[in-house]
XYZ file of C-alpha atoms in Angstrom:
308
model
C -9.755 -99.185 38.132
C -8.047 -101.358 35.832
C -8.706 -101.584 32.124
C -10.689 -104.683 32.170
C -12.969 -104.042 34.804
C -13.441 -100.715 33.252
C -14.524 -102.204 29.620
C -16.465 -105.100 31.689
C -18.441 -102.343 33.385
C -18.570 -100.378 29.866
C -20.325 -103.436 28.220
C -22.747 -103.866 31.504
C -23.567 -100.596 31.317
C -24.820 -100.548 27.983
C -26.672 -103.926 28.211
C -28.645 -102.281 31.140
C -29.264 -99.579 28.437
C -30.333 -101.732 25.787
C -27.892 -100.694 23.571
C -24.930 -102.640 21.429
C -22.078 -101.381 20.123
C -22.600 -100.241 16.494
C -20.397 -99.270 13.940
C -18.231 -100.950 10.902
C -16.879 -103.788 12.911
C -19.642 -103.829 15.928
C -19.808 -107.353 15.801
C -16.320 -108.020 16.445
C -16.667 -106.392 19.756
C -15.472 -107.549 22.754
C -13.731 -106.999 25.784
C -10.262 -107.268 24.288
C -11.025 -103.791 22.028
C -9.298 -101.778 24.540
C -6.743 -103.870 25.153
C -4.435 -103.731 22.625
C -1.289 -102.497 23.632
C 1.984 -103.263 21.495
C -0.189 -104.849 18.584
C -0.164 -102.258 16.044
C 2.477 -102.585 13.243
C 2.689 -99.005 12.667
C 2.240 -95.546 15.583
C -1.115 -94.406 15.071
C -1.004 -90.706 16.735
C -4.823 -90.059 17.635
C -5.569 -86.272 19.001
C -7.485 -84.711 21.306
C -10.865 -85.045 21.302
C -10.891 -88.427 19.927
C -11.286 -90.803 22.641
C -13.292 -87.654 25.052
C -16.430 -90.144 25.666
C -14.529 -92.069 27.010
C -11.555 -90.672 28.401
C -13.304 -87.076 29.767
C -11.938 -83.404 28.513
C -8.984 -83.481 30.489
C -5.848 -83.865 28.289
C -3.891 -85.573 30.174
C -6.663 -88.373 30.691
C -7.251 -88.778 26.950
C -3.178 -88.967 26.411
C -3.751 -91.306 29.200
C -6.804 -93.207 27.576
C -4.224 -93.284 24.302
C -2.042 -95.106 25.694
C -4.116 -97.660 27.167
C -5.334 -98.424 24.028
C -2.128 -99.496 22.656
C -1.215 -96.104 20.602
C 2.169 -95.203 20.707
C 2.240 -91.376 19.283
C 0.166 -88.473 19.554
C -0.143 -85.683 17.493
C -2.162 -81.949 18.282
C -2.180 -79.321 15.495
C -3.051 -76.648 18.521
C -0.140 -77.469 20.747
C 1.575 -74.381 19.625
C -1.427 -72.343 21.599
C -1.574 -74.011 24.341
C -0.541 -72.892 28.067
C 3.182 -73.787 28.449
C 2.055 -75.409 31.642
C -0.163 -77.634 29.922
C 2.263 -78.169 27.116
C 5.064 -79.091 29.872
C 2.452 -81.833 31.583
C 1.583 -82.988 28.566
C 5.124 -83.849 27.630
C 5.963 -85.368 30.711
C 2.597 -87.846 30.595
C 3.914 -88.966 26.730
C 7.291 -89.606 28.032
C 6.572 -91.357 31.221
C 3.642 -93.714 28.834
C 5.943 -94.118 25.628
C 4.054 -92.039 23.452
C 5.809 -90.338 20.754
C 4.748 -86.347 20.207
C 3.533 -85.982 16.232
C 3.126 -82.616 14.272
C 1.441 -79.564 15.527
C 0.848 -76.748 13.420
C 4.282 -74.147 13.121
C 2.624 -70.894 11.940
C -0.213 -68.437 11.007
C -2.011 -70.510 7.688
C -3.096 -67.765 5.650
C -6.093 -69.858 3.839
C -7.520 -67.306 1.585
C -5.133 -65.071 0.588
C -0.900 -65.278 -0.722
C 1.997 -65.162 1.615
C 5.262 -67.255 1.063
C 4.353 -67.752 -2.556
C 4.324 -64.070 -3.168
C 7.682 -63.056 -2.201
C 7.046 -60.530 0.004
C 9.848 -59.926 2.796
C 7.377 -59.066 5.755
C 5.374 -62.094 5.468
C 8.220 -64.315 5.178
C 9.795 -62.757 7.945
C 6.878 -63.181 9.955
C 6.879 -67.140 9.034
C 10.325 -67.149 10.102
C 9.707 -65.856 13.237
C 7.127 -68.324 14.022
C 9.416 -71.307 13.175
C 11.392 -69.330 15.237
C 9.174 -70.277 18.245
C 8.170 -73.331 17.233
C 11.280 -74.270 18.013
C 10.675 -73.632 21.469
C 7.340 -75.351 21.510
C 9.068 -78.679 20.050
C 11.601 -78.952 22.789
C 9.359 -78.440 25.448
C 6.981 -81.100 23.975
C 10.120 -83.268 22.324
C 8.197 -82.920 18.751
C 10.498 -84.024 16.212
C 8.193 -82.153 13.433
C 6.005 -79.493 12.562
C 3.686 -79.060 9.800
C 4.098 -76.411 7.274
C 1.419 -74.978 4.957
C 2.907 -72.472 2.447
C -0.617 -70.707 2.225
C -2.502 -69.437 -0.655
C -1.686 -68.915 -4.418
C -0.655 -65.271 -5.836
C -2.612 -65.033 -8.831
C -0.644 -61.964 -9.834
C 2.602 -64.096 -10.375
C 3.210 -67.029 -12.565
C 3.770 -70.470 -10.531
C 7.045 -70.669 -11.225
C 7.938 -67.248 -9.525
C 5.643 -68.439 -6.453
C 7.424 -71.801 -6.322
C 11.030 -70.102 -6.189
C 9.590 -67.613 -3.163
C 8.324 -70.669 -1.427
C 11.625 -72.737 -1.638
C 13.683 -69.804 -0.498
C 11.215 -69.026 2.612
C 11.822 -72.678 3.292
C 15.255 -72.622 2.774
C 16.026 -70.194 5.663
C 13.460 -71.903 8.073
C 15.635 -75.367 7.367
C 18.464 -72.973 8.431
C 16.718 -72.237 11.557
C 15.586 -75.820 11.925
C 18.629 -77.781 11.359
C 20.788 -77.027 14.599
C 18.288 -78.572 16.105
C 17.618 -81.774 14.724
C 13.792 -80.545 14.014
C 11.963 -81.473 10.206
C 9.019 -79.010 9.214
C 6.804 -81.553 6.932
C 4.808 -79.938 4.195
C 1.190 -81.154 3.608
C -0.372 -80.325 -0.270
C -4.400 -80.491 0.613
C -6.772 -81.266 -1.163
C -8.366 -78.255 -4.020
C -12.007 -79.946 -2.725
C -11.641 -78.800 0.744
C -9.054 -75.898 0.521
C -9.495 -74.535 -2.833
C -6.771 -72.160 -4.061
C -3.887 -72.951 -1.728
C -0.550 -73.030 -3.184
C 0.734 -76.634 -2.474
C -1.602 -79.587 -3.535
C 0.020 -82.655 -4.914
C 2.673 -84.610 -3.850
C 4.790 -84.213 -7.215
C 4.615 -80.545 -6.486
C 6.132 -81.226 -2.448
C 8.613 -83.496 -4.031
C 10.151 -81.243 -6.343
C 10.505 -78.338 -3.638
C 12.023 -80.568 -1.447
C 14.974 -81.774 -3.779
C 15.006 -77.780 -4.096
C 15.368 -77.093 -0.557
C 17.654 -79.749 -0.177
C 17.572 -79.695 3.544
C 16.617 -83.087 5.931
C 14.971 -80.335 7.789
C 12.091 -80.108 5.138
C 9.945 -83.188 4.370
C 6.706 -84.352 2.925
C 3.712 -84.665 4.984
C 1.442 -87.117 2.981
C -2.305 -86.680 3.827
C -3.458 -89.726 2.204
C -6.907 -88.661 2.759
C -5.807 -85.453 0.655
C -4.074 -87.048 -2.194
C -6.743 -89.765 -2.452
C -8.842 -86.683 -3.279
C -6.482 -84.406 -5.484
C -4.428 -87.375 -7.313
C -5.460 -90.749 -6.476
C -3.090 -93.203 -7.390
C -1.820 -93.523 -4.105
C 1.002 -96.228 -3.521
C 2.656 -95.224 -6.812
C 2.456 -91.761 -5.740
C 4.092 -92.756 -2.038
C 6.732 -94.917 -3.861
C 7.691 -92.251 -6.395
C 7.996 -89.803 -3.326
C 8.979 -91.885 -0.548
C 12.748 -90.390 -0.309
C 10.928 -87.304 1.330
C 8.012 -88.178 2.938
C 8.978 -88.356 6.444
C 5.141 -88.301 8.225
C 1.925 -89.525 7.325
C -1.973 -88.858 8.036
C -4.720 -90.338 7.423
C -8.692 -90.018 6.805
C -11.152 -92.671 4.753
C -12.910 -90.586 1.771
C -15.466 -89.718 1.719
C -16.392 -88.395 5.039
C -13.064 -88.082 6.389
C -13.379 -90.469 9.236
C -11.578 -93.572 10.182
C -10.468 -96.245 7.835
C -13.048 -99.068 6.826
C -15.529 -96.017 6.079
C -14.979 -94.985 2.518
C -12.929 -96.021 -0.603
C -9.815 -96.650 0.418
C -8.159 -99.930 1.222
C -6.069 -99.330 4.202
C -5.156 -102.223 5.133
C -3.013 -102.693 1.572
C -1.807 -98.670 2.031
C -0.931 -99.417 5.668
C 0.622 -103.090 4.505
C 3.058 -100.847 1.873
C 4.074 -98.355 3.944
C 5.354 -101.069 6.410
C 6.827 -102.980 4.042
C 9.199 -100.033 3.332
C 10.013 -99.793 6.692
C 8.983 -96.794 7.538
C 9.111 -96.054 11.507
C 7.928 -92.775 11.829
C 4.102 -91.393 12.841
C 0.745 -92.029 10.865
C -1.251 -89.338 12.022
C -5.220 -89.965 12.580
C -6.398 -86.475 11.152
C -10.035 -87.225 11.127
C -13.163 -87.441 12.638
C -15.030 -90.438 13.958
C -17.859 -91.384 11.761
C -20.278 -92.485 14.882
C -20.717 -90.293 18.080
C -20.055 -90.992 21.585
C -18.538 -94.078 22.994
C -19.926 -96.563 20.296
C -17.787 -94.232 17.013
C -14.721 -94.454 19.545
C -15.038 -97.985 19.853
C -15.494 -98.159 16.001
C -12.256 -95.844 15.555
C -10.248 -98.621 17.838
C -11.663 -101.526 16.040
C -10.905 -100.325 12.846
C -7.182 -99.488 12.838
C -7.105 -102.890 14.517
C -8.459 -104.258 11.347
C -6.802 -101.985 9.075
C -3.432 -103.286 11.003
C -3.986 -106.517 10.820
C -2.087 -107.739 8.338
């Protein structure tokens, strides 16, 4: 079935139901929503889970769903876990549709307790041995990053100590990184949702990667997360922009899709163009309606977030 007889028989279907599309731009639906492909300005990388109304639990026929929609990149924090079989047929499905492969996550997150910022050797040289395989997982998957989290504070050691242990741990992973031609992007979140983690605002990434001085270690800007932590948030990308290689999004608050909260995408998304960046804009958020209707709502509104 092709794509317009499917959304033709989508929009029967619910009139039989006696239901309309709802959602922050139901009234601009129509049968064009799901065809969109090559419109977007920028490559929005949805995940899995997203699009499952409408696209079913398989992977491979939400990747599928993706990139019928017009998305060009994908992204899956949990790729590192999954089956290599699945991992190897989900690879081949993005390369033989054009979608790019975004971040997935590189190691253990230790949430509530310190690891790279405390200096000690066995828990860096367990990180290192995880970037170690995530290696592997990027080639088989042809990931170009990988998202680092340097874990929790040490409250035992001042935060300069802390910051020197986490630029050395992330010195020798951009040692193992570089041969290959792999970045791992670090993401400060937001003290609100992740209280007491080491890494939280974008001067803070900026400064440890001048330190690191590697093109193997980049900024992952959460704009959801910084709208939170710092605000401010073009002067904030323009002051860091040198190393921010990857960028996610979420509306606040609620952390769902743009057009839902406080922040003006369409001028963030309009900037971030304008600079030319080409790399991923990760869509690390939920959808604010369920079912069908909040996936039609998440299409609709990165086409009017993109429009511009």
């Amino acid at each position: 079935m092709n794509r317009r007889t499917f959304v033709k028989q989508n929009i029967a279907a619910s009139a039989l139901a006696g239901l309309a599309p709802v959602g922050a731009f139901a009234a601009n639906f129509n049968e064009n929503t799901f065809l969109n492909e090559d419109n977007f300005n920028l490559d929005y990388a949805p995940h899995l889970g997203m699009f499952r109304s409408h696209a079913g639990e398989d992977p491979i026929d939400q990747l599928n769903f993706m990139a019928d929609q017009g998305f060009k990149a994908f992204e899956d924090n949990g790729m590192k876990g999954r089956a290599v079989a699945l991992q190897e047929e989900m690879a081949a499905t993005m390369t033989k549709r054009n979608i790019r492969m975004g971040v997935f996550v590189a190691h253990t997150i230790y949430w509530t307790e310190p690891n790279l910022a405390s200096g000690n050797k066995d828990l860096q040289n367990e990180f290192l041995k995880e970037i170690r395989e995530s290696v592997e997982v990027a080639k088989r998957v042809n990931a170009k990053w990988m998202t680092v989290v340097p874990g929790y504070v040490d409250q035992r050691l001042n935060m300069q100590y802390q910051t020197a242990n986490v630029i050395e741990s992330l010195r020798r992973a951009a040692d193992i990184l570089e041969p290959h031609g792999l970045t791992m992007v670090l993401e400060p979140l937001n003290f609100r949702d992740h209280p007491g983690l080491f890494l939280s605002e974008s001067p803070q990434a900026y400064q440890i990667c001048k330190a690191v001085d590697s093109p193997s270690c980049k900024i992952l800007f959460d704009i959801y997360h910084q709208q939170i932590q710092e605000g401010n948030l073009i002067p904030n990308i323009e002051a860091s922009w040198d190393e921010i290689t990857y960028f996610q999004v979420g509306d606040n608050p609620g952390r769902n899709e743009p057009t839902t909260g406080e922040i003006n995408y369409k001028n963030v998304f309009k900037y971030i163009h304008s600079k030319g960046f080409d790399g991923i804009v990760g869509m690390e958020h939920g959808n604010s309606l369920q079912g069908k209707k909040g996936e039609i709502a998440v299409i609709e509104a990165y086409k009017q977030s993109d429009d511009f």
